[in-house]
PDB file of C-alpha atoms in Angstrom:
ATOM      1  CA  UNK A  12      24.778 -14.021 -13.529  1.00 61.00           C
ATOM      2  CA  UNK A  13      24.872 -17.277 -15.208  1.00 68.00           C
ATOM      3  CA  UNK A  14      21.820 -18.942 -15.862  1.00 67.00           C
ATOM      4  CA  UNK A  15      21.407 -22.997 -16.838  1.00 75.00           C
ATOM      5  CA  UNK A  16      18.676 -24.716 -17.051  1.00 72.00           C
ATOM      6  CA  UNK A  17      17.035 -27.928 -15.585  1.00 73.00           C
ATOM      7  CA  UNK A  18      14.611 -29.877 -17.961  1.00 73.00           C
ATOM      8  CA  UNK A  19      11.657 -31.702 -15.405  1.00 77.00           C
ATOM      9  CA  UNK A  20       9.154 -33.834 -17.056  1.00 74.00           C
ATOM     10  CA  UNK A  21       6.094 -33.560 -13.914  1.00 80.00           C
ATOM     11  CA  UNK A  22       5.394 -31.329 -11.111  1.00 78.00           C
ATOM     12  CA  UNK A  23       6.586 -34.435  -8.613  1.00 83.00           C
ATOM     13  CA  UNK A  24      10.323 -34.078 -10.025  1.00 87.00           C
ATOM     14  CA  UNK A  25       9.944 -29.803  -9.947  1.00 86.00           C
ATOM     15  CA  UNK A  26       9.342 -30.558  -6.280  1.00 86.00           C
ATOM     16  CA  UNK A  27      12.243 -33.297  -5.673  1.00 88.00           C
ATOM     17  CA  UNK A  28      14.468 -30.663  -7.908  1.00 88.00           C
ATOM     18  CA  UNK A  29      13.491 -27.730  -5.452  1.00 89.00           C
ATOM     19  CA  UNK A  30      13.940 -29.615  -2.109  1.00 88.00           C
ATOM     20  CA  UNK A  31      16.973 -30.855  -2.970  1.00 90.00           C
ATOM     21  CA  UNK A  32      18.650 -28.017  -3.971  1.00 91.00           C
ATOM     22  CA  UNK A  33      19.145 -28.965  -7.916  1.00 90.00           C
ATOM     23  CA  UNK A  34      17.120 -26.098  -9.309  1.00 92.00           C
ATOM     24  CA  UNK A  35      17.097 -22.602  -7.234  1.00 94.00           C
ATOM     25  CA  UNK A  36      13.761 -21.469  -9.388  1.00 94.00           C
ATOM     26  CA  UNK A  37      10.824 -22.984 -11.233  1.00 92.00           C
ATOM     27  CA  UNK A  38       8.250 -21.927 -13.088  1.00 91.00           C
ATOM     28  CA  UNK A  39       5.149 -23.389 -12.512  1.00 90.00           C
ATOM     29  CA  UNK A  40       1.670 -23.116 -12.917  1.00 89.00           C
ATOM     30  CA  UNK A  41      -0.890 -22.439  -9.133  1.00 91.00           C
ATOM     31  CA  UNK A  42      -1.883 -26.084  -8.639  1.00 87.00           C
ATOM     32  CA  UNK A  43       1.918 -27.192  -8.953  1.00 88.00           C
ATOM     33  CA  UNK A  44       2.746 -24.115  -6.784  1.00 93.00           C
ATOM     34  CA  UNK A  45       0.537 -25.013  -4.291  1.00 92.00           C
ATOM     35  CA  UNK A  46       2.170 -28.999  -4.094  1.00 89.00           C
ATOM     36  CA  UNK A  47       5.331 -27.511  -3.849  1.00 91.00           C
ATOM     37  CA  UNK A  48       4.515 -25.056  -0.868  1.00 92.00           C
ATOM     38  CA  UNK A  49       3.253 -27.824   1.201  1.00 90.00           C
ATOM     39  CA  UNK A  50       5.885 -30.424   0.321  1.00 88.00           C
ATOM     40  CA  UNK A  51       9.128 -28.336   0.016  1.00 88.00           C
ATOM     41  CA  UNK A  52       8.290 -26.023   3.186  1.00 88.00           C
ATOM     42  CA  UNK A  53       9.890 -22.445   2.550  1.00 92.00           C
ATOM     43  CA  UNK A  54       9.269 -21.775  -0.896  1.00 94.00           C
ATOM     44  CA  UNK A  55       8.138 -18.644  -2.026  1.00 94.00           C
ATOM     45  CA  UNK A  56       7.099 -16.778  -5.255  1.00 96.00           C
ATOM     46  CA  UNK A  57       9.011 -14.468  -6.849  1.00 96.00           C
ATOM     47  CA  UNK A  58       7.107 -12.791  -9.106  1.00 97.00           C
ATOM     48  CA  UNK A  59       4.103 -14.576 -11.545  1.00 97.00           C
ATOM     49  CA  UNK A  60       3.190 -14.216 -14.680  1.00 95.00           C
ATOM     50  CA  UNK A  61      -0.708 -13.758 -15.536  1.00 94.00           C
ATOM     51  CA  UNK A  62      -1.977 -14.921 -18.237  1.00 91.00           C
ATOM     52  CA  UNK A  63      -5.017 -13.260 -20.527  1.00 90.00           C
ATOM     53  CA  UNK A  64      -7.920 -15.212 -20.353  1.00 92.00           C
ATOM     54  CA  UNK A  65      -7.317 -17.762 -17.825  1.00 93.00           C
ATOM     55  CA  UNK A  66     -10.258 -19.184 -16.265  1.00 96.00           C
ATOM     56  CA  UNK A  67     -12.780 -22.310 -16.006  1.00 97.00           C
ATOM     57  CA  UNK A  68     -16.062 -21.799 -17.468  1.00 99.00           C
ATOM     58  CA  UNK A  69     -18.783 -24.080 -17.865  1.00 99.00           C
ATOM     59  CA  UNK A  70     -20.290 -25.117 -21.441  1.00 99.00           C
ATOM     60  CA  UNK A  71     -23.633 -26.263 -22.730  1.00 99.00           C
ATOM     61  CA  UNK A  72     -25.668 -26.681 -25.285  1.00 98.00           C
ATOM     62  CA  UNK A  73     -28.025 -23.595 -25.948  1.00 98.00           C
ATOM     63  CA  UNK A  74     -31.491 -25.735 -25.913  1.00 97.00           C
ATOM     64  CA  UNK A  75     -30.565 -27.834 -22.669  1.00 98.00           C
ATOM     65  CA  UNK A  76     -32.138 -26.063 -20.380  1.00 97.00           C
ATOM     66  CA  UNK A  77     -29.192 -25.734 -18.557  1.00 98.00           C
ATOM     67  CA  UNK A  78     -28.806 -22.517 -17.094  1.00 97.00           C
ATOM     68  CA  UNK A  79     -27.187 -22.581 -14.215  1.00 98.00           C
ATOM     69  CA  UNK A  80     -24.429 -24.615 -11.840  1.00 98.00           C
ATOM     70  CA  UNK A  81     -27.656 -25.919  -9.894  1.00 98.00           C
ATOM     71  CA  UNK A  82     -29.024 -27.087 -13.406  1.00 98.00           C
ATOM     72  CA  UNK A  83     -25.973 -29.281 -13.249  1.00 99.00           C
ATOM     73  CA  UNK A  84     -27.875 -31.540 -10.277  1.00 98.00           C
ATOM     74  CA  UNK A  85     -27.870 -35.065 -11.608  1.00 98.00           C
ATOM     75  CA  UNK A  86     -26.367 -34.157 -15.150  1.00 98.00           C
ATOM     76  CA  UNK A  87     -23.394 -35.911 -17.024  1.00 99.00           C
ATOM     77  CA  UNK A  88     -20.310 -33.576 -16.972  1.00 99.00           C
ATOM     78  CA  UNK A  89     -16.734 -33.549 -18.522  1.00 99.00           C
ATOM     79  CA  UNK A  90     -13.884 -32.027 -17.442  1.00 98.00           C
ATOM     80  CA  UNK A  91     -10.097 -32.195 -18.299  1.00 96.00           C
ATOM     81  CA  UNK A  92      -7.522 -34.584 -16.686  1.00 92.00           C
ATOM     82  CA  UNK A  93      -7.186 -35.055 -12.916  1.00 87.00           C
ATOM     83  CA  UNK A  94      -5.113 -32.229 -11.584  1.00 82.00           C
ATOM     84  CA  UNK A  95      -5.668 -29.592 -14.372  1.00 87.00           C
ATOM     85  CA  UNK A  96      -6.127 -26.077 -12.973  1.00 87.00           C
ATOM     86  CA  UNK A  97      -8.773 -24.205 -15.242  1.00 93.00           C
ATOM     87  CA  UNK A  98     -10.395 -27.934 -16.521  1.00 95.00           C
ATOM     88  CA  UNK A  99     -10.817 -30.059 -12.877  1.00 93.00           C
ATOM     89  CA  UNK A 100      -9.809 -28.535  -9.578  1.00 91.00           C
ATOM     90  CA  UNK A 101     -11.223 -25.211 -10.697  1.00 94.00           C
ATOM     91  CA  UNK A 102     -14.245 -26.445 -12.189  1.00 96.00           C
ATOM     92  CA  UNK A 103     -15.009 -28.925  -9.332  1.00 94.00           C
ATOM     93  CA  UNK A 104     -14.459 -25.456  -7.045  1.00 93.00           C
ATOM     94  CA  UNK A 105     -17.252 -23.453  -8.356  1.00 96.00           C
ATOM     95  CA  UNK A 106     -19.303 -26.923  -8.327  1.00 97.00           C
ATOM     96  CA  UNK A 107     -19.258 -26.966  -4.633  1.00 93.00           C
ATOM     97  CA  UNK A 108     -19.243 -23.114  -4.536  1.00 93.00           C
ATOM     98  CA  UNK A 109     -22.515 -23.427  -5.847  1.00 96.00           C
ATOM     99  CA  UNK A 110     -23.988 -26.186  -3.337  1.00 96.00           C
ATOM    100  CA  UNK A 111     -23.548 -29.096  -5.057  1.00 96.00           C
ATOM    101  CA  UNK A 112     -21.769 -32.199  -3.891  1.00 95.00           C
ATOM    102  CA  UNK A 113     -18.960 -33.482  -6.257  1.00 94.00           C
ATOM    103  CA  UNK A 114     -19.506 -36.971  -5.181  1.00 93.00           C
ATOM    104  CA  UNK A 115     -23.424 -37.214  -5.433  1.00 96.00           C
ATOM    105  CA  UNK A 116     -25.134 -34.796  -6.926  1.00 98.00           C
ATOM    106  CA  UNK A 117     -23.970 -35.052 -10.103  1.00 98.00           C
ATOM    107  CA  UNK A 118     -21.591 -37.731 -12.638  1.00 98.00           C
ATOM    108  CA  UNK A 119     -17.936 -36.518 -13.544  1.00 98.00           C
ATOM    109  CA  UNK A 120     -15.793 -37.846 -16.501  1.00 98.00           C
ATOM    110  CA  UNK A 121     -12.523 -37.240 -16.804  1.00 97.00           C
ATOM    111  CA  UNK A 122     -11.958 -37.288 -20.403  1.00 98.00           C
ATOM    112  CA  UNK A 123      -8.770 -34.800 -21.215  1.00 95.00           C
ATOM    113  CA  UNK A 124      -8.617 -34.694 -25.484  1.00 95.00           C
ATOM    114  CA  UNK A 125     -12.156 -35.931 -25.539  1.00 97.00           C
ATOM    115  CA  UNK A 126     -14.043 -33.762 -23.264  1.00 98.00           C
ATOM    116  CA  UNK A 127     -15.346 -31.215 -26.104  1.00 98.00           C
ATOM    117  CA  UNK A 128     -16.148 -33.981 -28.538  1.00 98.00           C
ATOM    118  CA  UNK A 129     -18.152 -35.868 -25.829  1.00 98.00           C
ATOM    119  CA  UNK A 130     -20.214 -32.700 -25.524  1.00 98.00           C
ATOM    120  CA  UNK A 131     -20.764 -32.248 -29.383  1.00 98.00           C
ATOM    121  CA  UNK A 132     -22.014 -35.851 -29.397  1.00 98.00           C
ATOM    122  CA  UNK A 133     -24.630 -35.448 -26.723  1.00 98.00           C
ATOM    123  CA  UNK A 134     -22.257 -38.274 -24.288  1.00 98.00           C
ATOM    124  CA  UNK A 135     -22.236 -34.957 -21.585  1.00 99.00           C
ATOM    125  CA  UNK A 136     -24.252 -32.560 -20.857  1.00 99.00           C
ATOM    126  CA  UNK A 137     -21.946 -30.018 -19.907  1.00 99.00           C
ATOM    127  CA  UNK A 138     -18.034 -29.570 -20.071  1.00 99.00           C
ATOM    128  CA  UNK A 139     -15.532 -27.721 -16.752  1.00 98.00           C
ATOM    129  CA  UNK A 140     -13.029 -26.454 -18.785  1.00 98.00           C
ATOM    130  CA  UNK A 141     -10.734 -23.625 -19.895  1.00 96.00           C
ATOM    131  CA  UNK A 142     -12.303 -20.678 -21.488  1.00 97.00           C
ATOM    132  CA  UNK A 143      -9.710 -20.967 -24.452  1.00 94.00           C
ATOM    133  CA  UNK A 144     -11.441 -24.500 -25.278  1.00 96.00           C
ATOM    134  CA  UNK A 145     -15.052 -22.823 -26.307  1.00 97.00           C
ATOM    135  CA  UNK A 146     -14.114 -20.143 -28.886  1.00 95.00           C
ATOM    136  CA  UNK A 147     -12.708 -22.864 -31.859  1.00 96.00           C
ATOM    137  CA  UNK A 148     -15.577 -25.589 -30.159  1.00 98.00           C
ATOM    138  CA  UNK A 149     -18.260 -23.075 -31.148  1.00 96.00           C
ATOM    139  CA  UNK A 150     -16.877 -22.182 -34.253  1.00 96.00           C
ATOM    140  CA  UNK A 151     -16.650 -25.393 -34.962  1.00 97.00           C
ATOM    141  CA  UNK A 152     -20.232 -26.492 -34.096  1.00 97.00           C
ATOM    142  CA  UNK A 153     -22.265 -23.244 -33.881  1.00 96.00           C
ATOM    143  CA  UNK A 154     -21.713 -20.406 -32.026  1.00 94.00           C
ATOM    144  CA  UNK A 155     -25.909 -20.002 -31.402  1.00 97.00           C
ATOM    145  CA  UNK A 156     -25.604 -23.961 -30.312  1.00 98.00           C
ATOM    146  CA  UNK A 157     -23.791 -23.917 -27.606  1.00 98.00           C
ATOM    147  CA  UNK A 158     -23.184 -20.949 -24.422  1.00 97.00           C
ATOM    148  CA  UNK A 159     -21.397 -20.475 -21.175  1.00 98.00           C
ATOM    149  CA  UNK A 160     -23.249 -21.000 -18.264  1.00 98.00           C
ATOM    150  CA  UNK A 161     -21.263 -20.100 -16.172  1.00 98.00           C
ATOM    151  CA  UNK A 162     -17.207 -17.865 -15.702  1.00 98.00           C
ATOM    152  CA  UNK A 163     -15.052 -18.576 -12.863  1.00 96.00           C
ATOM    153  CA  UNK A 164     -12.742 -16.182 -11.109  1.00 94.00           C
ATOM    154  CA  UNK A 165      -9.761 -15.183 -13.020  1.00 94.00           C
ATOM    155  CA  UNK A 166      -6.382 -17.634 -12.106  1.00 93.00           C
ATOM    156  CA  UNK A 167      -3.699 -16.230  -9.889  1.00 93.00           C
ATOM    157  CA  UNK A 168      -0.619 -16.198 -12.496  1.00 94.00           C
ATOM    158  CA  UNK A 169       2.234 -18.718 -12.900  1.00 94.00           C
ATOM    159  CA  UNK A 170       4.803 -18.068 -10.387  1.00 96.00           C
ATOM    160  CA  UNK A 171       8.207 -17.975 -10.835  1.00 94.00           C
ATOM    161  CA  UNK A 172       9.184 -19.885  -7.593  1.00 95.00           C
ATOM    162  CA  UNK A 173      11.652 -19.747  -5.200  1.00 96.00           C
ATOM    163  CA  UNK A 174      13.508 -22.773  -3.722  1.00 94.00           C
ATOM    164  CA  UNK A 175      13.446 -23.047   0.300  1.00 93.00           C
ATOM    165  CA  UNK A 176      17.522 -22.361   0.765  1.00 94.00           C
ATOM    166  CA  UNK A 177      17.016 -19.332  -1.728  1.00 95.00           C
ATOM    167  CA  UNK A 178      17.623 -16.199   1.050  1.00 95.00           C
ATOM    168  CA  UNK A 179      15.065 -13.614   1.146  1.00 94.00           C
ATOM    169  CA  UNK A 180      17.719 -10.723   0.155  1.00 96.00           C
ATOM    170  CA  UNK A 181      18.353 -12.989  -2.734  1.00 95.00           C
ATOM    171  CA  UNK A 182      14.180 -12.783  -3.549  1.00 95.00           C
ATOM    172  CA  UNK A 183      14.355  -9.009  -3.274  1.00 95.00           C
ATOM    173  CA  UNK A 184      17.010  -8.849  -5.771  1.00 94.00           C
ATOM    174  CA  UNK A 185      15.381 -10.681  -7.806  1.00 93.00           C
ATOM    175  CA  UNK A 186      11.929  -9.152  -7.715  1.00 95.00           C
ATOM    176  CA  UNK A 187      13.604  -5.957  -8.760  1.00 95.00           C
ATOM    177  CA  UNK A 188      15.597  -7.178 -11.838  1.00 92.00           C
ATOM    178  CA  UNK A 189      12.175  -9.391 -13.204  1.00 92.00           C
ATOM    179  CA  UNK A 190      10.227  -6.496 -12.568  1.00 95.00           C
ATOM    180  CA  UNK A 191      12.998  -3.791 -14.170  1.00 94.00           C
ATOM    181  CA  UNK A 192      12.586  -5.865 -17.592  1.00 92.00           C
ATOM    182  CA  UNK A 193       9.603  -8.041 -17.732  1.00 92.00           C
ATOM    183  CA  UNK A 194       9.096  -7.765 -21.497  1.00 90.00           C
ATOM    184  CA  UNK A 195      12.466  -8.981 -21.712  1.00 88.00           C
ATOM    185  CA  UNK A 196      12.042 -11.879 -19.438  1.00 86.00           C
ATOM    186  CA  UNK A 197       8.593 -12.657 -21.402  1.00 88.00           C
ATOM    187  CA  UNK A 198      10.161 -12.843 -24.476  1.00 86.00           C
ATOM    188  CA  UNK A 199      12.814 -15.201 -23.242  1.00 83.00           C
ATOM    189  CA  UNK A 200      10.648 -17.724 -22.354  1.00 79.00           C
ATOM    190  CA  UNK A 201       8.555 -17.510 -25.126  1.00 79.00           C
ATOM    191  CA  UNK A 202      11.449 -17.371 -27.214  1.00 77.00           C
ATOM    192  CA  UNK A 203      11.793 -22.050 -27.616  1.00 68.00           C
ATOM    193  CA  UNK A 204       8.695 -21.150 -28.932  1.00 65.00           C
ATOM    194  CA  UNK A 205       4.977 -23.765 -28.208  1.00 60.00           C
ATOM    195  CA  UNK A 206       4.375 -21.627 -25.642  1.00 68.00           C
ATOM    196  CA  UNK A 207       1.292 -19.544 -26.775  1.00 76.00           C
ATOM    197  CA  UNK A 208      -0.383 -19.645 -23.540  1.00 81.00           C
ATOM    198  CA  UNK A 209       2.224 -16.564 -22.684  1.00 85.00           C
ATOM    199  CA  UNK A 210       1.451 -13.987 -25.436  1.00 85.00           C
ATOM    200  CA  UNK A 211      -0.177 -11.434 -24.330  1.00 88.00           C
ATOM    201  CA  UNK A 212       0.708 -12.209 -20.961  1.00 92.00           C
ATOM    202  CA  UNK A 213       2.341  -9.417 -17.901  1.00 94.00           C
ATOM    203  CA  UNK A 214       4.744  -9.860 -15.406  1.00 94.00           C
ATOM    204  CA  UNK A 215       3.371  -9.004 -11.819  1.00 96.00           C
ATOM    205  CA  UNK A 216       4.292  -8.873  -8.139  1.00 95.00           C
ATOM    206  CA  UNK A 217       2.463 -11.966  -6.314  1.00 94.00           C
ATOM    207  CA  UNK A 218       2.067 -12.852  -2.765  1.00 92.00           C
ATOM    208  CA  UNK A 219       1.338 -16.485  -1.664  1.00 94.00           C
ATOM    209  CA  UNK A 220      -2.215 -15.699  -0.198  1.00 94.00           C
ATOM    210  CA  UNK A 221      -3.390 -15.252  -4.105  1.00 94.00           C
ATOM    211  CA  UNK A 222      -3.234 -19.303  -4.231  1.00 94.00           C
ATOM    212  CA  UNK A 223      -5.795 -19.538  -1.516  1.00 93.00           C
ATOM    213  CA  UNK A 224      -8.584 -20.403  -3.427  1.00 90.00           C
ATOM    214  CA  UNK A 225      -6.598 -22.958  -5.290  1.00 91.00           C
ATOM    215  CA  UNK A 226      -5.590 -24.543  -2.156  1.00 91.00           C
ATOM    216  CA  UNK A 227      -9.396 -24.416  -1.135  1.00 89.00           C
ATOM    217  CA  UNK A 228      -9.825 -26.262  -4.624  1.00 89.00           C
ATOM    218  CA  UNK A 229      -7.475 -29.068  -3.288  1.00 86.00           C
ATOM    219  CA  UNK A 230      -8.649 -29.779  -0.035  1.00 87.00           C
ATOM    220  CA  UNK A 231     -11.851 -29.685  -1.346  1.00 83.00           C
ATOM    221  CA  UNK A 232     -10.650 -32.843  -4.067  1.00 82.00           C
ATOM    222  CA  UNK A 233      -8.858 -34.191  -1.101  1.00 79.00           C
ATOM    223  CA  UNK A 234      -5.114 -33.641  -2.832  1.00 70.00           C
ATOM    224  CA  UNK A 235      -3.460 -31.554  -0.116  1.00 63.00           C
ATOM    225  CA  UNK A 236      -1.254 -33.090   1.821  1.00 57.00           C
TER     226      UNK A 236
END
């Protein structure tokens, strides 16, 4: 089988590429999965690829009084950019998970690079994030300074994704050569390397109802379609 490949630069071009039949498979992470289920009807997962520690926590500093998600009721928090998995539709989940309203209980900044910074300067009170982010933050500033208040569930893993004129014998076939040599397949795509996010990671079998709660997440932001 000869493979090429198809550079796309955003999730709305992975879509286009899928629907119109210029890429058979993509790999992308659950929120982009979950876009391109809705808007490129048919597509299916082929197998995913889970990643070790992938998850949203919440941060803050140890002598806040912060404890809790509730504690977060009329408090200044940071999260990533909009549309990030683990650092704002995740986050903004377990907000409302935990009673609050996104809208009016409590301020939200979107600041991306700046989010940890803006909690080591006292501009947040908290940071939604990735639980990759607070290891170097809290070596950086203190480990006994700063705490997680709170984990999230772990991430369903990045699907390798199946366009909607892709048959299902085709899937099948597929599943069972990924899954004969998944080391191999890892190492191929970590291979270009600046793709660290993968080491340490295992190729699984996936079934679409493990991007439920993500598609909770989005309704939830109002981004489903």
């Amino acid at each position: 089988m000869t493979v090429e490949f198809f550079p796309v630069g955003n999730r709305t071009t992975a879509i286009n590429a899928l629907r119109f039949e210029q890429v058979d498979i993509v790999l992308a992470g659950p929120s982009e999965y979950v876009l391109m289920a809705e808007r490129a009807e048919g597509t299916r997962p082929i197998t995913a690829i889970v990643r070790p520690e992938y998850y949203s926590v919440f941060i803050a500093p140890t002598d806040s009084g912060i404890e809790s998600l509730e504690d977060l009721k009329g408090k200044h928090v940071a999260m990533k950019d909009h549309g990030s998995t683990t650092g704002h539709i995740m986050p903004s989940y377990m907000l409302s998970q935990a009673g609050l309203d996104i809208d009016r209980d409590l301020r939200i900044s979107l600041l991306d690079g700046a989010r940890m910074q803006a909690l080591a300067s006292g501009e947040v009170d908290a940071v939604g994030t990735g639980v990759r982010d607070f290891a170097p933050f809290a070596a950086q500033h203190g480990e006994e300074n700063y705490r997680i208040i709170e984990r999230g569930q772990d991430m369903p893993g990045d699907p390798m994704v199946a366009g909607p004129h892709i048959s299902a014998e085709c899937i099948s076939e597929m599943q069972e050569a990924f899954m004969n040599d998944p080391d191999g397949l890892l190492q191929a795509i970590l291979a270009p390397g600046e793709r660290d996010k993968y080491l340490g990671a295992e190729m699984v079998l996936v079934d679409d109802s493990a991007y439920d709660m993500v598609r909770e997440s989005y309704a939830l932001l109002g981004l489903s379609d």
